[in-house]
Coordinates of C-alpha atoms in Angstrom, one line a residue:
X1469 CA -5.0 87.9 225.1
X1470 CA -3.0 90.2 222.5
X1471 CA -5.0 93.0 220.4
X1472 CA -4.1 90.5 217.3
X1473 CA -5.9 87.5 219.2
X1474 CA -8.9 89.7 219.4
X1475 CA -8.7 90.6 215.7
X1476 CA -8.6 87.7 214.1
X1477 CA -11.7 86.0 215.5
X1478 CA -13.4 89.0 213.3
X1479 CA -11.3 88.2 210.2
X1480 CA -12.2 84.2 210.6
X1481 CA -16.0 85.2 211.0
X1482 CA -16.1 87.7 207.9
X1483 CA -14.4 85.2 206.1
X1484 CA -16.7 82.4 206.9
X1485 CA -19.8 85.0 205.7
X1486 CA -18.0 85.4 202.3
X1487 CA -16.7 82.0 201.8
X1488 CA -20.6 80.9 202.9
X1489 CA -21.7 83.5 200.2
X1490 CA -19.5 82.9 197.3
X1491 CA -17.5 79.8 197.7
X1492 CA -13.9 79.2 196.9
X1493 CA -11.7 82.9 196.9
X1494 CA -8.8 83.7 196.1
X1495 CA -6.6 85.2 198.5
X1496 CA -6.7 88.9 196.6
X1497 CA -10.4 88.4 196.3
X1498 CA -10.7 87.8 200.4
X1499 CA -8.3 90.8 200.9
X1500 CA -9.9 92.9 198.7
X1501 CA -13.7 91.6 200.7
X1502 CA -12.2 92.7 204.3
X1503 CA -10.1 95.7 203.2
X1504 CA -6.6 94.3 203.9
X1505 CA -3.8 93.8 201.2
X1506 CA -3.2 90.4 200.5
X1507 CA 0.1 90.3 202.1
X1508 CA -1.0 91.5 205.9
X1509 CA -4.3 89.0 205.1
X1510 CA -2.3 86.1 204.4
X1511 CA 0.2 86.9 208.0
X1512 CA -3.4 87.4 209.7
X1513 CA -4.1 84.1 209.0
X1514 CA -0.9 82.2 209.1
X1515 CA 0.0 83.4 212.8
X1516 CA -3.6 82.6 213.9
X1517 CA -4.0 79.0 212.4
X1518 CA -0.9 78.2 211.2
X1519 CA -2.1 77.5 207.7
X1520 CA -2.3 79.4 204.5
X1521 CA -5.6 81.4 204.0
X1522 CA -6.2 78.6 200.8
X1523 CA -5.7 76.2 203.2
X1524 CA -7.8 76.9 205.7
X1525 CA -10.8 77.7 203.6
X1526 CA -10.9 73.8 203.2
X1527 CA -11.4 73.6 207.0
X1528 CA -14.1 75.8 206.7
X1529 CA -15.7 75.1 204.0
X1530 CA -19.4 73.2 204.3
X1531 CA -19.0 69.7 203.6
X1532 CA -15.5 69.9 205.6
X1533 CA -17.9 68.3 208.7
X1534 CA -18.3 65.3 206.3
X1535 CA -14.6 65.1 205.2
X1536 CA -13.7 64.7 209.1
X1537 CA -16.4 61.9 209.7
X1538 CA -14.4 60.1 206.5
X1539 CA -11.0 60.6 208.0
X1540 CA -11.1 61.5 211.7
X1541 CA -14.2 59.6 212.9
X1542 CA -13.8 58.7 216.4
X1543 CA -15.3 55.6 217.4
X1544 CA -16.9 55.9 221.2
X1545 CA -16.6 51.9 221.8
X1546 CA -18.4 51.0 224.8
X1547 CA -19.8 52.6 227.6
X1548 CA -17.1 51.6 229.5
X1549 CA -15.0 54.2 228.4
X1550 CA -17.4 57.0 230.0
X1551 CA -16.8 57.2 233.8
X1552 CA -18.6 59.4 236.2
X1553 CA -15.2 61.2 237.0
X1554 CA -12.1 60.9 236.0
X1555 CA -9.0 62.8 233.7
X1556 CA -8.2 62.9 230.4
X1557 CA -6.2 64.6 227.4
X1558 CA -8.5 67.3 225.7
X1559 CA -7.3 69.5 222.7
X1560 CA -3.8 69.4 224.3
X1561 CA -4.7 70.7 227.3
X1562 CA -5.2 68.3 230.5
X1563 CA -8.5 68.7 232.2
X1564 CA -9.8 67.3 235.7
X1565 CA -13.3 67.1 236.0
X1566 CA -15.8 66.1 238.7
X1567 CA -19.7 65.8 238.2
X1568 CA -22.2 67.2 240.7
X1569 CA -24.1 64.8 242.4
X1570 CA -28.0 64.3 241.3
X1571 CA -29.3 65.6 244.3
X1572 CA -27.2 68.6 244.3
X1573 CA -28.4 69.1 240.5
X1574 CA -32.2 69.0 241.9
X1575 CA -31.9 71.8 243.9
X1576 CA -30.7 74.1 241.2
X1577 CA -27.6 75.8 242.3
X1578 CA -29.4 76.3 245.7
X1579 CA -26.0 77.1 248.5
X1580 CA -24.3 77.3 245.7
X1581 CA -21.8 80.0 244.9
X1582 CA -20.7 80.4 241.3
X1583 CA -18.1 83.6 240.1
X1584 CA -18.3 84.5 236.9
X1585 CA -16.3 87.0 234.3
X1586 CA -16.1 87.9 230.8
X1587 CA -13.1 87.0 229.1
X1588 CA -11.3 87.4 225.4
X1589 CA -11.3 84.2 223.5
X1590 CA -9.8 83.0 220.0
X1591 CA -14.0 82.8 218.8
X1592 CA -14.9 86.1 220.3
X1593 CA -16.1 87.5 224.2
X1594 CA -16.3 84.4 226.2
X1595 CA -18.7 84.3 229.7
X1596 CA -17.3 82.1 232.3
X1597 CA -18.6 80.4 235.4
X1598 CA -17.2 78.5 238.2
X1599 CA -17.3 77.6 241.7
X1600 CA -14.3 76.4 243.7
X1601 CA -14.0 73.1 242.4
X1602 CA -14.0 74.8 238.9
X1603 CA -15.3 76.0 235.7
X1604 CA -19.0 75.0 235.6
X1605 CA -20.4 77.2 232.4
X1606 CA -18.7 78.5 229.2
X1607 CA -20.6 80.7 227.1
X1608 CA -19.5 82.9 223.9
X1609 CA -21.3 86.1 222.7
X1610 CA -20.1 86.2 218.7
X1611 CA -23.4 85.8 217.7
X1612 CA -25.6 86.7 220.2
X1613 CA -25.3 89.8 222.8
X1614 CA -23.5 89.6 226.1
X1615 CA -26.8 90.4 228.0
X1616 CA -28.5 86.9 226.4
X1617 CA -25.4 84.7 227.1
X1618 CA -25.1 86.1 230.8
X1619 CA -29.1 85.0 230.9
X1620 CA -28.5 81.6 229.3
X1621 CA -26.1 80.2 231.5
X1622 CA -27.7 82.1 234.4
X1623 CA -31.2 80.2 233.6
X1624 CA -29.0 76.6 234.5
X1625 CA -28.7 77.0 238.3
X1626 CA -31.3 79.9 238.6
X1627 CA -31.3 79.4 243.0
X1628 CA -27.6 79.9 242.9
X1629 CA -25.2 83.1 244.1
X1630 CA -23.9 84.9 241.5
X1631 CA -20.4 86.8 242.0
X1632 CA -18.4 88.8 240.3
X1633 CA -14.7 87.8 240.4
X1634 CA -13.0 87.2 237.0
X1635 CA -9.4 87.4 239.0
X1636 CA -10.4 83.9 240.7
X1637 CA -11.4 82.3 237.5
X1638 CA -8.3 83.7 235.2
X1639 CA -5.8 81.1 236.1
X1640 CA -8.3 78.5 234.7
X1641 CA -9.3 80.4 231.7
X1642 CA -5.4 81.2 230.7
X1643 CA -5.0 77.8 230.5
X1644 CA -7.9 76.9 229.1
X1645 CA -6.9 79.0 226.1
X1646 CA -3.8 78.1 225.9
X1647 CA -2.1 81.6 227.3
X1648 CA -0.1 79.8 230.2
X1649 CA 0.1 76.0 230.7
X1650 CA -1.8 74.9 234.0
X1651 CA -4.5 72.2 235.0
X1652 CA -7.8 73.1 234.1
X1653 CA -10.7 71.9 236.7
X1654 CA -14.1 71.5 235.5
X1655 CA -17.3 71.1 237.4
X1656 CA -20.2 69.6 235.8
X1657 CA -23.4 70.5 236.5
X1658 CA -26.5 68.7 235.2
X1659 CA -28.7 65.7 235.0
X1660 CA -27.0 62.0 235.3
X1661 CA -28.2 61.4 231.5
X1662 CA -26.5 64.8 230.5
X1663 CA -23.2 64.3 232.5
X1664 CA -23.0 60.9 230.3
X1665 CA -22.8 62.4 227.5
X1666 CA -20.5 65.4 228.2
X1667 CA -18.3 62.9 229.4
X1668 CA -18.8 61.1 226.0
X1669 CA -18.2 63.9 224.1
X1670 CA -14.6 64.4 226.3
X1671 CA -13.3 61.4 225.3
X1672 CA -13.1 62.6 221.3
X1673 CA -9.3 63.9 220.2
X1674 CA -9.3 67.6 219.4
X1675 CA -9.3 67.6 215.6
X1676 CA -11.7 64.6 214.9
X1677 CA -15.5 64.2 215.3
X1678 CA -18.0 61.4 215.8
X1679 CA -21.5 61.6 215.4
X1680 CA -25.0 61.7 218.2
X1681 CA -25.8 58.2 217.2
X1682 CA -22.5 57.2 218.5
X1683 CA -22.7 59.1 221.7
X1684 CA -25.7 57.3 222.0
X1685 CA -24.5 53.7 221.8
X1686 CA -21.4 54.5 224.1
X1687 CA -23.6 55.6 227.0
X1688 CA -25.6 52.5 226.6
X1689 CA -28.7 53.8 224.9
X1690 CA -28.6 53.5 221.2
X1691 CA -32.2 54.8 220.7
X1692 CA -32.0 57.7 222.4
X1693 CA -30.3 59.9 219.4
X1694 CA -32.6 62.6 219.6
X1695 CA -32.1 63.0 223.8
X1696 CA -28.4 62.8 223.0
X1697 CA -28.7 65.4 220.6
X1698 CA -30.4 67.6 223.3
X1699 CA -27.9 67.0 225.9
X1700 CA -24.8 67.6 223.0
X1701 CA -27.0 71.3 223.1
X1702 CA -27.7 72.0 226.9
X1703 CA -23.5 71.8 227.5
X1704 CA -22.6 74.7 229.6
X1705 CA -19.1 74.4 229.0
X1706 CA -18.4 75.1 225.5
X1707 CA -14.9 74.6 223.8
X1708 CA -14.1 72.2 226.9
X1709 CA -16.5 69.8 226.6
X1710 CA -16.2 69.9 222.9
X1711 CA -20.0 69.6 221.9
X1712 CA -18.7 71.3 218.5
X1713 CA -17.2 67.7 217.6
X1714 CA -20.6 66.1 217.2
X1715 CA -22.1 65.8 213.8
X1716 CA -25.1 64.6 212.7
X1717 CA -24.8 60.9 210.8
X1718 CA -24.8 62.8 207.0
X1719 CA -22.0 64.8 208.2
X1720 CA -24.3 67.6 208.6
X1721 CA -23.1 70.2 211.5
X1722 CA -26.4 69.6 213.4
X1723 CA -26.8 72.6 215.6
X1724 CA -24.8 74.7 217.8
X1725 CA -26.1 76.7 220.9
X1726 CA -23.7 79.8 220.6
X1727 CA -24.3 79.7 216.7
X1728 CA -23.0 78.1 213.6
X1729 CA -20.3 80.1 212.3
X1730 CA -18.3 79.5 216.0
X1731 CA -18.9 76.3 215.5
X1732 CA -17.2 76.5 212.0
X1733 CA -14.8 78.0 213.7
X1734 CA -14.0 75.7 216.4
X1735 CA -14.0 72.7 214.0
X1736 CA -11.7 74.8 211.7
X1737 CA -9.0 75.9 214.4
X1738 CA -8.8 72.1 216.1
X1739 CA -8.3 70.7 212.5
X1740 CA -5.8 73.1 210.9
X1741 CA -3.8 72.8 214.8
X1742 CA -4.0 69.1 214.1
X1743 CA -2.6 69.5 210.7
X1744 CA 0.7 71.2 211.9
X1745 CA 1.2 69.5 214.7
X1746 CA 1.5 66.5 212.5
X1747 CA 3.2 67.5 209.9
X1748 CA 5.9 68.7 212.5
X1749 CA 6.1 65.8 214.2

């Protein structure tokens, strides 16, 4: 990833802070916040997003969660549509995946080998895992240290063998962030009820949301909002099994493991992508 990649994430988080802080700015006034001129602000922005700086303080502003739900609400039909394996389109990027079986899961990682390497991402230092059937943990380190997200994902499959090897892994993550265009393999590992859901949550188009309480009625188990909602949390693979597209019912952002302000992010990059794509199309 290019030094300018790296640089933006910080501009997008420092302007989510302000914009948090003070509302609606002006592009002079956000300049003038991070210390850039106006002119180099606004080609920050446009080359990262696509968008204006104006513009894509509407993505990020707070009640842009409850915007989405009005006009990009995906509706998880029946539980049908989540299968135990399978493929599918995901933010433009086609991802394989294949779940671990329960009995595997029970034994925590035990005989298993899993490689792991930091990588650069568009939302900051990125921590990922895999074995050789594929990436198996995702974890970023914006808001939290690089020591805490090593012993997050770590804690998952605790009897597990932990390697080194980010060379084995890179092909994946290029593609996973868009650098080169390639398959990306997944490998899920957790509980049956959790593997529902992240499979739920796969089936929702990058750019639109949907809410626990649906997750919960397409896996079969309307009642169970809050365990959803627990599951949507315990994802080890962030950004490809987009947990950041689930909302609370009120349009609230709910919670986010890695920390609200990448999840503002996430929401804010899928939506303004969206938006060019289809106004170029």
């Amino acid at each position: 990833m290019s030094h300018d990649e790296k640089y933006h994430y910080g501009v997008v988080k420092r302007a989510i802070e302000l914009i948090d802080q003070h509302g609606d700015l002006s592009l002079e006034g956000l300049a003038k916040q991070m210390q850039m001129s106006p002119a180099h602000f606004q080609r920050v922005f446009s080359r990262w997003v696509g968008v204006s700086p104006k513009r894509y303080q509407q993505y990020l502003a707070l009640d842009h969660a409850k915007s989405l739900l009005k006009a990009n609400f995906t509706t998880l039909e029946t539980a049908d549509n989540v299968g135990l394996s399978g493929s599918g389109r995901l933010h433009d990027l086609f991802v394989r995946w294949e779940a671990m079986s329960p009995g595997e899961y029970a034994r925590k990682g035990a005989d298993l080998t899993i490689s792991w390497g930091w990588f650069d991402s568009p939302f900051g230092p990125s921590l990922v895992m895999g074995t050789e059937k594929g990436i198996c943990g995702i974890g970023f380190a914006a808001e939290t240290t690089p020591e805490a997200t090593m012993e997050d994902l770590v804690s998952r499959w605790p009897n597990a063998t932990y390697i080194e090897d980010a060379d084995m892994l890179r092909p994946w993550v290029q593609a996973a962030y868009c650098e080169t265009e390639g398959e990306t393999p997944l490998y899920m590992i957790g509980a049956p009820f959790q593997i529902k859901v992240w499979e739920a949550l796969m089936q929702i188009p990058s750019g639109h949301v949907t809410t626990y309480s649906e997750i919960a009625q397409a896996i079969g188990n309307p009642k169970a909002v809050r365990a959803v909602g627990t599951a949507v949390g315990r994802n080890p693979v962030s950004w490809l099994i987009p947990c950041h597209r689930a909302l609370r019912k009120s349009g609230a952002l709910g919670g986010y493991h890695w920390g609200l302000p990448v999840k503002r992010a996430l929401l804010a990059y899928e939506s303004a992508r969206a938006d060019v794509t289809a106004k170029a199309s």
